[in-house]
CSV table of C-alpha atoms (C1' of nucleotides) in Angstrom, one decimal:
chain,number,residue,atom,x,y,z
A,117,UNK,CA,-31.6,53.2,132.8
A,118,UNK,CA,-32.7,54.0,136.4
A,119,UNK,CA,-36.3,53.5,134.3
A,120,UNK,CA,-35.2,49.7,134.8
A,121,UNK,CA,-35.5,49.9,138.8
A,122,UNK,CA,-38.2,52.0,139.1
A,123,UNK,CA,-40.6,49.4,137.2
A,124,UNK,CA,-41.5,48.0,140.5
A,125,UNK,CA,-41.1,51.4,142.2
A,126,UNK,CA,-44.9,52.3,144.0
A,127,UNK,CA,-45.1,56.0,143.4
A,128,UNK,CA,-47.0,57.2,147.0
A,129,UNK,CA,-50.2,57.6,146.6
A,130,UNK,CA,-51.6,60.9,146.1
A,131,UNK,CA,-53.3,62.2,149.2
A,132,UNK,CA,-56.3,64.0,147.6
A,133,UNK,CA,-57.4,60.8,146.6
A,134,UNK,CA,-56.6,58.7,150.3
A,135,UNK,CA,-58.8,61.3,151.6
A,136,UNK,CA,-61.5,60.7,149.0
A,137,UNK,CA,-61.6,57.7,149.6
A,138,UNK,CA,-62.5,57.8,153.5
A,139,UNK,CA,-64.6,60.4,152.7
A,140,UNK,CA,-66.9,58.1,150.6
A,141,UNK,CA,-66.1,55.2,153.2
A,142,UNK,CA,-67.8,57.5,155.7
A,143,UNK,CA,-70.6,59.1,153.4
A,144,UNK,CA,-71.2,55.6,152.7
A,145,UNK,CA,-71.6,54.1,156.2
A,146,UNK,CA,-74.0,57.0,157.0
A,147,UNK,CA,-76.4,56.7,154.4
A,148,UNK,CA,-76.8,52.7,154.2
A,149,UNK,CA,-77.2,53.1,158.3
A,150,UNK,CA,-80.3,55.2,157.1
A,151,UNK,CA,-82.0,54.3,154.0
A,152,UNK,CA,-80.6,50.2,153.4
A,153,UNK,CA,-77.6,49.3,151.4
A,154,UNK,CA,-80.0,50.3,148.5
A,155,UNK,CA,-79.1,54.1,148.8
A,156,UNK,CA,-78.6,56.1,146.2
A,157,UNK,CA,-74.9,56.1,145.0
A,158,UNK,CA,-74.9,59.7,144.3
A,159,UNK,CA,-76.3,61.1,147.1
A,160,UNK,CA,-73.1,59.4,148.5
A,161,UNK,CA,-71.0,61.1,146.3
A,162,UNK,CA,-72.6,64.4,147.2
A,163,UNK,CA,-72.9,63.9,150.6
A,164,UNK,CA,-68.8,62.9,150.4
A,165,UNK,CA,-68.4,66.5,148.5
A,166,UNK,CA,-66.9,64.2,145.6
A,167,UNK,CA,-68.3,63.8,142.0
A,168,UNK,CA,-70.3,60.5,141.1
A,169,UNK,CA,-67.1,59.6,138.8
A,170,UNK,CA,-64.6,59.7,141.4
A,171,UNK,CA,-67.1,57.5,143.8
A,172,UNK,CA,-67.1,54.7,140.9
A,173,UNK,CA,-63.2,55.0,139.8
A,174,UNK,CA,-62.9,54.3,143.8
A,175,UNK,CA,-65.5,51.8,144.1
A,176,UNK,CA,-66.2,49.9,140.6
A,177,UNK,CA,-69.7,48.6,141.9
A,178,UNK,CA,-71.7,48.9,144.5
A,179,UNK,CA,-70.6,45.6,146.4
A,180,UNK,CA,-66.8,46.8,146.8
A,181,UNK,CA,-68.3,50.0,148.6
A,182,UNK,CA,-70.5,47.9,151.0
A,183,UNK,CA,-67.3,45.9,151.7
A,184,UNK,CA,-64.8,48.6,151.9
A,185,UNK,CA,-67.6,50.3,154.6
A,186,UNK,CA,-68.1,46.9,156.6
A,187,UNK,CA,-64.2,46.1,156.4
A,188,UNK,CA,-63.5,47.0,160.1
A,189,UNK,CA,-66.4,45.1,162.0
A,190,UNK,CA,-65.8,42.1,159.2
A,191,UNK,CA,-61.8,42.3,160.6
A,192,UNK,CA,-63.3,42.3,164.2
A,193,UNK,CA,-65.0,39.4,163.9
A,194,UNK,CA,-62.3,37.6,162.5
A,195,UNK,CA,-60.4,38.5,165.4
A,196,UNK,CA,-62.3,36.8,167.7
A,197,UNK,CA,-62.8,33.9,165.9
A,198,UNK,CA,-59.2,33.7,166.9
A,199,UNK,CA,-59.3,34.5,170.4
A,200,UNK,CA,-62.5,31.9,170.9
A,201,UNK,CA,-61.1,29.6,169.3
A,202,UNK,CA,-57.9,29.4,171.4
A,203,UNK,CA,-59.8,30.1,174.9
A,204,UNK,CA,-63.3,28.4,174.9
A,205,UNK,CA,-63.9,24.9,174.4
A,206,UNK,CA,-65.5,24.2,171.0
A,207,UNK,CA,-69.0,24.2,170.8
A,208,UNK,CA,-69.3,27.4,173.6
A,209,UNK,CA,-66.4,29.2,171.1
A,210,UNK,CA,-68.9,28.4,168.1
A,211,UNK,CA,-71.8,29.9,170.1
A,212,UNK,CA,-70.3,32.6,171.1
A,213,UNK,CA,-69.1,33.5,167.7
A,214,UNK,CA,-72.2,33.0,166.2
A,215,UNK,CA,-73.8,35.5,168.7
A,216,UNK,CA,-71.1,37.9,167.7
A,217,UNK,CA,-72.5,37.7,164.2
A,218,UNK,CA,-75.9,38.3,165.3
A,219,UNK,CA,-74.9,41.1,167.2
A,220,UNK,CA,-73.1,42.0,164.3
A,221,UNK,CA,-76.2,41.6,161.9
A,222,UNK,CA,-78.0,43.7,164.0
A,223,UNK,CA,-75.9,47.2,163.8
A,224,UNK,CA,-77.2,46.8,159.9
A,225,UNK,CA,-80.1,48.3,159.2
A,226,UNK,CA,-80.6,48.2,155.8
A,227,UNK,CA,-79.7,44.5,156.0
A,228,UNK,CA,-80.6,43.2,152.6
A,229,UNK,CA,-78.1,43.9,150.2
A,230,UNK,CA,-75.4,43.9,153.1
A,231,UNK,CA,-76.1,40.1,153.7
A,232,UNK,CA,-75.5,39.1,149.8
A,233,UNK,CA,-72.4,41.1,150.0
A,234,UNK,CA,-71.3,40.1,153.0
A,235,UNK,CA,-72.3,36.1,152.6
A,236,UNK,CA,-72.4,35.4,149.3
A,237,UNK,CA,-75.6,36.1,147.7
A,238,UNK,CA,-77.1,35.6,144.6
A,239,UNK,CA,-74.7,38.0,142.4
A,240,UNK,CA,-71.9,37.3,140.2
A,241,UNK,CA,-69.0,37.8,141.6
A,242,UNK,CA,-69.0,38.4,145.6
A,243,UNK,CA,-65.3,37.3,146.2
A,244,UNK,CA,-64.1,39.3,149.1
A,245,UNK,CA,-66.2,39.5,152.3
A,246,UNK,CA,-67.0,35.5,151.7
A,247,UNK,CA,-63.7,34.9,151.6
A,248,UNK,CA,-62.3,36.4,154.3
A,249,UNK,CA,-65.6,35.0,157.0
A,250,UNK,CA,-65.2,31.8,155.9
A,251,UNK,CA,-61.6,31.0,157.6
A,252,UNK,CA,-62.9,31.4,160.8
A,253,UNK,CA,-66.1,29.8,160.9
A,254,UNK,CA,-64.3,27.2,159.2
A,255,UNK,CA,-62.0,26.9,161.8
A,256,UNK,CA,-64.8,26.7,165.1
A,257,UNK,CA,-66.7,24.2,163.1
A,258,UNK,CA,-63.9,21.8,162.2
A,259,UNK,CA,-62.5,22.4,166.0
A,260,UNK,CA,-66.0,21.4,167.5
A,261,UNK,CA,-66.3,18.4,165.1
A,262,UNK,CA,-62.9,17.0,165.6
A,263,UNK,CA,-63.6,17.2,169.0
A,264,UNK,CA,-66.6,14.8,168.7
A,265,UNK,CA,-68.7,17.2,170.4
A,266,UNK,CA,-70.3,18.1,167.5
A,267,UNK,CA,-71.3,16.8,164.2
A,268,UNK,CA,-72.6,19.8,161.7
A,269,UNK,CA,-72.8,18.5,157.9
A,270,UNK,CA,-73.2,21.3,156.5
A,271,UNK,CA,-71.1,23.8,155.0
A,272,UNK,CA,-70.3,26.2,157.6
A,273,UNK,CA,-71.0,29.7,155.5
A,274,UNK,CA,-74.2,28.1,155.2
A,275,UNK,CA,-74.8,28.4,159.1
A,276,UNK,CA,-74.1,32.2,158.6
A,277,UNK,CA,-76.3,32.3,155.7
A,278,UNK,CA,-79.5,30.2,157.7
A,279,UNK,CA,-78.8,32.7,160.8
A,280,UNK,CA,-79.1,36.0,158.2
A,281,UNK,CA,-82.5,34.6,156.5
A,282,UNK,CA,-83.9,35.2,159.9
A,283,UNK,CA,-82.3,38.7,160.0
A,284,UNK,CA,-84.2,39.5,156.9
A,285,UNK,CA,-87.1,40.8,158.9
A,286,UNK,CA,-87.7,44.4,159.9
A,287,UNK,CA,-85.2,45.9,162.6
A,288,UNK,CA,-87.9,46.0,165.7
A,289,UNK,CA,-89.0,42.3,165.7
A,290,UNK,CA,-87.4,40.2,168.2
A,291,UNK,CA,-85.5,38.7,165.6
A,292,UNK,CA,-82.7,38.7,167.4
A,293,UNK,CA,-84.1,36.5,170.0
A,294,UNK,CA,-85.0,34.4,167.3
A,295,UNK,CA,-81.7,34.5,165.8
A,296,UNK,CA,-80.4,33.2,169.0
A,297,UNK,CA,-83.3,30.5,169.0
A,298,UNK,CA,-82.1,29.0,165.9
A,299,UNK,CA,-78.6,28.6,166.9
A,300,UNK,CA,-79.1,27.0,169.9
A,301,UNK,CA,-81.7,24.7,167.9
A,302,UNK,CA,-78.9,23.9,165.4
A,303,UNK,CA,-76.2,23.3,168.3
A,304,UNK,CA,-78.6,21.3,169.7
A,305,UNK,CA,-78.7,19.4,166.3
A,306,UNK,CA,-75.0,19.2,166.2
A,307,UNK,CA,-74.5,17.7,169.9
A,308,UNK,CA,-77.5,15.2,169.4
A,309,UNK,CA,-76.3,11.6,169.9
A,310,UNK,CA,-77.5,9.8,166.8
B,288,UNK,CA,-135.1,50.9,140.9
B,289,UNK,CA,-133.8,48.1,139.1
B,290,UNK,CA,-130.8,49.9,140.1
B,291,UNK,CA,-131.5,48.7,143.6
B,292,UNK,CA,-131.1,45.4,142.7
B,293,UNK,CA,-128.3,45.3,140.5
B,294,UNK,CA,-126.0,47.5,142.7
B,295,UNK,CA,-124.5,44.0,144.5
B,296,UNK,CA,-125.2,42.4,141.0
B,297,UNK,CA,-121.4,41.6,139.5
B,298,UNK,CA,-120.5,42.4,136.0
B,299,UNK,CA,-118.6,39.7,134.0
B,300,UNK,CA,-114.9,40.8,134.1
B,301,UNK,CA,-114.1,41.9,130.1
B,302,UNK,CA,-112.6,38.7,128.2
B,303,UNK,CA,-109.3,41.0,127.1
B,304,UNK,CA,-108.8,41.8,130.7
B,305,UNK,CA,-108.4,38.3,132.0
B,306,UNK,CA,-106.5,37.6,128.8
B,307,UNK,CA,-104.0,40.6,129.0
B,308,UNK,CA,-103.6,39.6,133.4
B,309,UNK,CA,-102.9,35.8,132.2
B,310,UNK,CA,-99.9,37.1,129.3
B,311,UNK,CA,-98.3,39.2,132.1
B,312,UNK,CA,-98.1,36.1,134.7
B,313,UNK,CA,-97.0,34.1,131.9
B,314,UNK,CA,-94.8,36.5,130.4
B,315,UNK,CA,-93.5,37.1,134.3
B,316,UNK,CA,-92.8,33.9,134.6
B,317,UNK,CA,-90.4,33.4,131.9
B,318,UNK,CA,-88.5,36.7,132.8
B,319,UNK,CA,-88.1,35.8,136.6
B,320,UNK,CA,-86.4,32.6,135.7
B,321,UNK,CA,-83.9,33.9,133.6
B,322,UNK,CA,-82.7,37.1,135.1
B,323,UNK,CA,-84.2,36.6,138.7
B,324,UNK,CA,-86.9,38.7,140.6
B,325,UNK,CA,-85.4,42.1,139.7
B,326,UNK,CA,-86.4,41.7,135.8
B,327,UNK,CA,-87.5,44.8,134.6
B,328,UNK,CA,-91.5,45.3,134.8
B,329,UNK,CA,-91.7,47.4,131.2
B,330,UNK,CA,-89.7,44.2,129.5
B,331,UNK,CA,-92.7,42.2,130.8
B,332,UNK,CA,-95.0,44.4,129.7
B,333,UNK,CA,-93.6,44.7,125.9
B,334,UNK,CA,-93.1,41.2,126.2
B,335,UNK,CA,-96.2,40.4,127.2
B,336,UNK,CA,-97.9,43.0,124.5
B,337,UNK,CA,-99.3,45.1,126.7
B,338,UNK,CA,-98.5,48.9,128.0
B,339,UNK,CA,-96.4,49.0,131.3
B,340,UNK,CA,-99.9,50.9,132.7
B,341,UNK,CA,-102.1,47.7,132.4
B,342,UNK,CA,-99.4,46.0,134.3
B,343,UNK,CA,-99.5,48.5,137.1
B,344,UNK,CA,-103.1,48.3,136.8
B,345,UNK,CA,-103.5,44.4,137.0
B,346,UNK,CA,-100.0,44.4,139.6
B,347,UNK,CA,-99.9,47.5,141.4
B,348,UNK,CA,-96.3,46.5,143.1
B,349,UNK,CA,-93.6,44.2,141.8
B,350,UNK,CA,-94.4,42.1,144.9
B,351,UNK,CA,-98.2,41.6,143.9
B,352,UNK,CA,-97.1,40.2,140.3
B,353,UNK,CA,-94.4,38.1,141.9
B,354,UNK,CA,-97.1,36.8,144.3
B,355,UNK,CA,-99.5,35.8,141.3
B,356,UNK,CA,-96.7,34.1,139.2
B,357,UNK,CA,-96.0,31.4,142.4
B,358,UNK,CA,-99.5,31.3,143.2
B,359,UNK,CA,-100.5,28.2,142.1
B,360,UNK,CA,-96.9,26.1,143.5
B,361,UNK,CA,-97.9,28.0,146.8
B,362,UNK,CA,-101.4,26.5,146.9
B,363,UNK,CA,-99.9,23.3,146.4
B,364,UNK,CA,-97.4,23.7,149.5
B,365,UNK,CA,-100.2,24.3,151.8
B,366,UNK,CA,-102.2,21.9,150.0
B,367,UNK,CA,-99.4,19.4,151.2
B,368,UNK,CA,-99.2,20.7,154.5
B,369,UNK,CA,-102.5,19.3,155.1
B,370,UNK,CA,-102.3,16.3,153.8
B,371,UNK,CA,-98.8,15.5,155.5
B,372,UNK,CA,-100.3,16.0,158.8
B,373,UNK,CA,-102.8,13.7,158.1
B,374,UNK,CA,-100.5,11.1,157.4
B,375,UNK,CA,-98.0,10.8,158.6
B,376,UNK,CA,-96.2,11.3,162.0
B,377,UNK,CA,-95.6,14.8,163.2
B,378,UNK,CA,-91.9,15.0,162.7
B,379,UNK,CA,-91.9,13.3,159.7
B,380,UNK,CA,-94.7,15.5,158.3
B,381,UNK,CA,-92.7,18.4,159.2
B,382,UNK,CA,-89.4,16.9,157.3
B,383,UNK,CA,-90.9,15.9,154.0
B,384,UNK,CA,-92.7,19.8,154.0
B,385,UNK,CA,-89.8,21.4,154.4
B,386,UNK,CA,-88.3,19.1,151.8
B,387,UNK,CA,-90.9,20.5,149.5
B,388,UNK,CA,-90.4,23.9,150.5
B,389,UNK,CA,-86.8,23.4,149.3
B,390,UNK,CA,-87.8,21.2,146.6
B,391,UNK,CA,-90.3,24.2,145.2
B,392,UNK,CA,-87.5,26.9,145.7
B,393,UNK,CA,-85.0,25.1,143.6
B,394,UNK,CA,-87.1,25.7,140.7
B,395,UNK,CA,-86.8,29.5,141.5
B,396,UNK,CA,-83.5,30.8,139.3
B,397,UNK,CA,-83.3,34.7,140.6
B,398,UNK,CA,-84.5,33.8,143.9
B,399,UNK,CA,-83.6,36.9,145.8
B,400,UNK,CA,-86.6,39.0,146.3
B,401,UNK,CA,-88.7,36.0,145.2
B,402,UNK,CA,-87.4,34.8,149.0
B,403,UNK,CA,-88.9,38.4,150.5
B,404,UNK,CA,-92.0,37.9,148.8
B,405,UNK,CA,-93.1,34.3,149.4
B,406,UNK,CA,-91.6,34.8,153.1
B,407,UNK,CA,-92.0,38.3,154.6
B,408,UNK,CA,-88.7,40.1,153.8
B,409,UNK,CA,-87.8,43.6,154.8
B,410,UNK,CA,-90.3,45.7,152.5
B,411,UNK,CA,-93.5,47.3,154.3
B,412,UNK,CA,-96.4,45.3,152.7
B,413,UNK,CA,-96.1,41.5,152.4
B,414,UNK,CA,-99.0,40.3,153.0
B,415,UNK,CA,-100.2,37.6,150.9
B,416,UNK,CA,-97.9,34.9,151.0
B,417,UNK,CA,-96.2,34.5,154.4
B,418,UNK,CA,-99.8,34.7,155.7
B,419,UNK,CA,-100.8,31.9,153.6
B,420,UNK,CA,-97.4,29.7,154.1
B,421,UNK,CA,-97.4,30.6,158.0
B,422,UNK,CA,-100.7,28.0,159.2
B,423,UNK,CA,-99.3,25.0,157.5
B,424,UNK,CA,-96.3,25.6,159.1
B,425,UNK,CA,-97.4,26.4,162.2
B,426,UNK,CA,-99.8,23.2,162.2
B,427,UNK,CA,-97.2,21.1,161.2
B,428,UNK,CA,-94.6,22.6,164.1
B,429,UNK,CA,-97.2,22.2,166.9
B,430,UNK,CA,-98.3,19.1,166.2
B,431,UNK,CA,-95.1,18.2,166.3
B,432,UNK,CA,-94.5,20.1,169.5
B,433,UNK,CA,-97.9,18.7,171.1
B,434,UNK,CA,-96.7,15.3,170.0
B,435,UNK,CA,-93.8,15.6,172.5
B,436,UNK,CA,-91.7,14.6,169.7
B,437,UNK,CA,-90.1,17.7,169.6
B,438,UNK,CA,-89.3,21.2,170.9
B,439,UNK,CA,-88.9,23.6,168.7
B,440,UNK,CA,-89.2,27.2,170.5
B,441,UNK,CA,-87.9,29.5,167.2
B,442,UNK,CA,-91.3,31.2,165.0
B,443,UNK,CA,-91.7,28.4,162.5
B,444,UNK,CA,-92.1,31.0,159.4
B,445,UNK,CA,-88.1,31.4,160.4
B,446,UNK,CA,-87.2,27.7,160.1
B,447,UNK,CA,-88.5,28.6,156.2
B,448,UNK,CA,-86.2,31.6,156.6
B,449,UNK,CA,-83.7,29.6,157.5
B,450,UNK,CA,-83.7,27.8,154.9
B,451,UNK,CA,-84.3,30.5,152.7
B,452,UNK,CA,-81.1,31.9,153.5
B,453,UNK,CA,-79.2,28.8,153.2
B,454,UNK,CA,-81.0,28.9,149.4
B,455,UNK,CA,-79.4,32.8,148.3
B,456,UNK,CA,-77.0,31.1,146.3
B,457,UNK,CA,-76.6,30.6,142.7
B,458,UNK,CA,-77.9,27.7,141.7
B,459,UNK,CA,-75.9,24.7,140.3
B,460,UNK,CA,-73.8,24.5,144.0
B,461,UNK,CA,-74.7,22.1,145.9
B,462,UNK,CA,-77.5,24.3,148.1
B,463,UNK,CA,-79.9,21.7,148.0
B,464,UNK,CA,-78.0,18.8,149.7
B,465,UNK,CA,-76.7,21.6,152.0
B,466,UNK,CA,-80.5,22.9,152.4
B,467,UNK,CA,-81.6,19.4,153.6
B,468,UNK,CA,-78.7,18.7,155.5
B,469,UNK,CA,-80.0,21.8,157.9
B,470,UNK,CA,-82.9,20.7,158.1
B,471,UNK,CA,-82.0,17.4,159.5
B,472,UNK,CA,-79.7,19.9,162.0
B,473,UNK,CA,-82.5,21.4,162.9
B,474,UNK,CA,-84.8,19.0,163.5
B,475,UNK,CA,-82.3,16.5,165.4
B,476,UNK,CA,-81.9,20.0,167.5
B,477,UNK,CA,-85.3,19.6,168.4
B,478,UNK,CA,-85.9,16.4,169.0
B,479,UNK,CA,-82.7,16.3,171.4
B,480,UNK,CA,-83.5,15.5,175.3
B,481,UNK,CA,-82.3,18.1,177.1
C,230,DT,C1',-128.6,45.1,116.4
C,231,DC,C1',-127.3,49.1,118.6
C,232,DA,C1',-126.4,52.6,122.0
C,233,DT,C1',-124.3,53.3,126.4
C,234,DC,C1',-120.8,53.6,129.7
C,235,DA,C1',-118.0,51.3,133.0
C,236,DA,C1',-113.8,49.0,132.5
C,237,DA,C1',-109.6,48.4,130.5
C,238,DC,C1',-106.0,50.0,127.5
C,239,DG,C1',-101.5,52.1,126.5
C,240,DG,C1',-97.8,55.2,126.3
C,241,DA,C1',-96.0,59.8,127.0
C,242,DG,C1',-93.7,62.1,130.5
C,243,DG,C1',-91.5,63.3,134.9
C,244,DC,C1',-88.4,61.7,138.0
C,245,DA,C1',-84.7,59.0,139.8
C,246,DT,C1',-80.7,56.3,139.3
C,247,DC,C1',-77.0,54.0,137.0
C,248,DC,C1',-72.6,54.1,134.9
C,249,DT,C1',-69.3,55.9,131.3
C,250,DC,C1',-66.3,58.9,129.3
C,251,DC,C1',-63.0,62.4,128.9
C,252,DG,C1',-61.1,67.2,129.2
C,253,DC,C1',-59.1,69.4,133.1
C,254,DA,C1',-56.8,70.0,137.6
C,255,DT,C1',-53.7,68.5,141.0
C,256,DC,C1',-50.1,66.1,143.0
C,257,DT,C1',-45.6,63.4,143.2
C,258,DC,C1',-41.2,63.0,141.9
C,259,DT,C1',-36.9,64.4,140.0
D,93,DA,C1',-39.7,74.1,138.5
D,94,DG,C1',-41.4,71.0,135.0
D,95,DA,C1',-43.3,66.8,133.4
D,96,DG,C1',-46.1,63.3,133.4
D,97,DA,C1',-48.9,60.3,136.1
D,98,DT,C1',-52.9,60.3,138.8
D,99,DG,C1',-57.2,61.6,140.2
D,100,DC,C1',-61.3,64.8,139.7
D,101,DG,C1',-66.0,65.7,138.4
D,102,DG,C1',-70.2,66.1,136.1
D,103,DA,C1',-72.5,66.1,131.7
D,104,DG,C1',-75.0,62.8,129.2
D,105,DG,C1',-77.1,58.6,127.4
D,106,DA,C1',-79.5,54.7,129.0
D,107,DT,C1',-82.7,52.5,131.6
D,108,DG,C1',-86.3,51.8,134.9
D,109,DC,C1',-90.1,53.3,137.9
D,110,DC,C1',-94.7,54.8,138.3
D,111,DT,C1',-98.6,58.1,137.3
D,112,DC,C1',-102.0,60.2,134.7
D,113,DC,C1',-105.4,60.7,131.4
D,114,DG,C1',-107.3,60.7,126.7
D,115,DT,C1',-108.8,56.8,123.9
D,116,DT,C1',-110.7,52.2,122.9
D,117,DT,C1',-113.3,48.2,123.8
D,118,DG,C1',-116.5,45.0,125.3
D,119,DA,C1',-120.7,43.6,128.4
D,120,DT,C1',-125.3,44.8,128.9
D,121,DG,C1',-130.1,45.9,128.2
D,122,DA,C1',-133.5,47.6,125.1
DNA sequence: TCATCAAACGGAGGCATCCTCCGCATCTCT
DNA sequence: AGAGATGCGGAGGATGCCTCCGTTTGATGA
């Protein structure tokens, strides 16, 4: 009978695998840092001390790892979408967003595979990471528009995703000068009495 | 001694050669479009009828063969460069490229490393294409910096990057509306008075 | 037409990675 | 302590990459 309560009892979850978990996480951050978000998912395991089946029972494909590794900076940024937003006026709270993404971008070495993950790229399913960048960017463009100090068409992930195709050059470049380039070229756009 | 002579004397390439290097391209072709840039080279090869070493021998990296199968639209891009600075006006000549450029990526299905390829992504090599794509660009951004028409201060070969970036989605959304759309950003960005 | 030999072929094989599957170990809860 | 759920781990099958080298083929000149 007490079977009847405990249906939507959560049994705790059993520490051996929390710790596995972070383990990976770390392993993870480590090794795409290094060799690109293309590393090898059992050297991962190994270097996390864990067997390749417990990496995948953890982390179905290789997308949910990037995102589980990224989760804390992606949270970060979300954060201060907030914080802009409520202290800057419009346009300089966009900018200075968008040069928190850049900065962002450039902790990733690997880039590549971290963008499609991270953005929306060309795979299947990429639900999460999309999903959870999109409320705030959302929210500076719409603020800067309403405001009638800007006036950006587009859809604002795709600003993200125009700012990462310049990121897809080597580390080393001045890309990130560049980076900054474009969005100044695209505020520009967006104040430009028509 | 008629050695001497025949030593910068060229041999006619063997017929089955050229035959064999035209069924890869064309078997290429049909592969990238359906499963995107990542298809696997030995499916090429079978499918083309050929063993997977006369593809490595005719297209030593996967880059090299995706650099022959876009050849031809590539010519035609620079092709158009050229002609669009003839006629028309500077900024205009650099719009209707770039609508080009976007117009000739839409036909690309598995864009993704198609994009590193044609543009210089993150992989050591690239040669080939970004150096033939980057002097009609760069003609057609400084005329149309010269002109006075506009100030565009970013490496041109990233305004295709941009776009690029704005183009890693599946196809069937609504990327190309939203690629064009940045253009015009862009270039209203650079034609704005300071 | 035929002999010659450079050029081209092709696929076996070694290596790396992916991902699944399932018997076994460990942990939580009572 | 005992039971059952939960998690572990790595062998194994599949696939792909790329190299290497013995074999075949075709262009050429006699």
């Amino acid at each position: 009978m007490s079977q009847e309560f405990r249906r939507t009892q959560v049994r705790q979850p059993r520490a051996d695998g929390e710790r596995n978990r972070a383990r990976i996480i770390e392993a993870a951050k480590q090794r795409f840092a290094e060799q690109g978000a293309g590393a090898a998912l059992e050297q991962i395991a190994r270097d996390a001390g864990v067997g390749i089946g417990t990496l995948y029972r953890h982390f179905p494909t290789r997308d949910v790892l990037i995102e589980a590794v990224y989760r804390h900076e992606v949270d970060a940024l979300v954060v201060a979408a907030g914080e802009l937003s409520a202290k800057e006026p419009p346009i300089e709270a966009l900018r200075a967003w968008l040069a928190l993404f850049i900065e962002f971008l450039d902790t990733k070495q690997g880039i590549g595979a971290v963008l499609d993950t991270l953005i929306g790229g060309s795979e299947p399913l990429y639900s999460g990471t999309p999903a959870q960048l999109s409320p705030p960017i959302d929210l500076l463009v719409s603020r800067a528009n309403e405001d009638g100090a800007a006036r950006i068409e587009i859809a604002p992930l795709d600003l993200l995703r125009a700012i990462a195709g310049v990121a897809t050059i080597r580390p080393g470049a001045a890309w990130k000068r560049q980076a900054l380039a474009l969005v100044d070229l695209m505020l520009r756009g967006a104040q430009a009495t028509v």
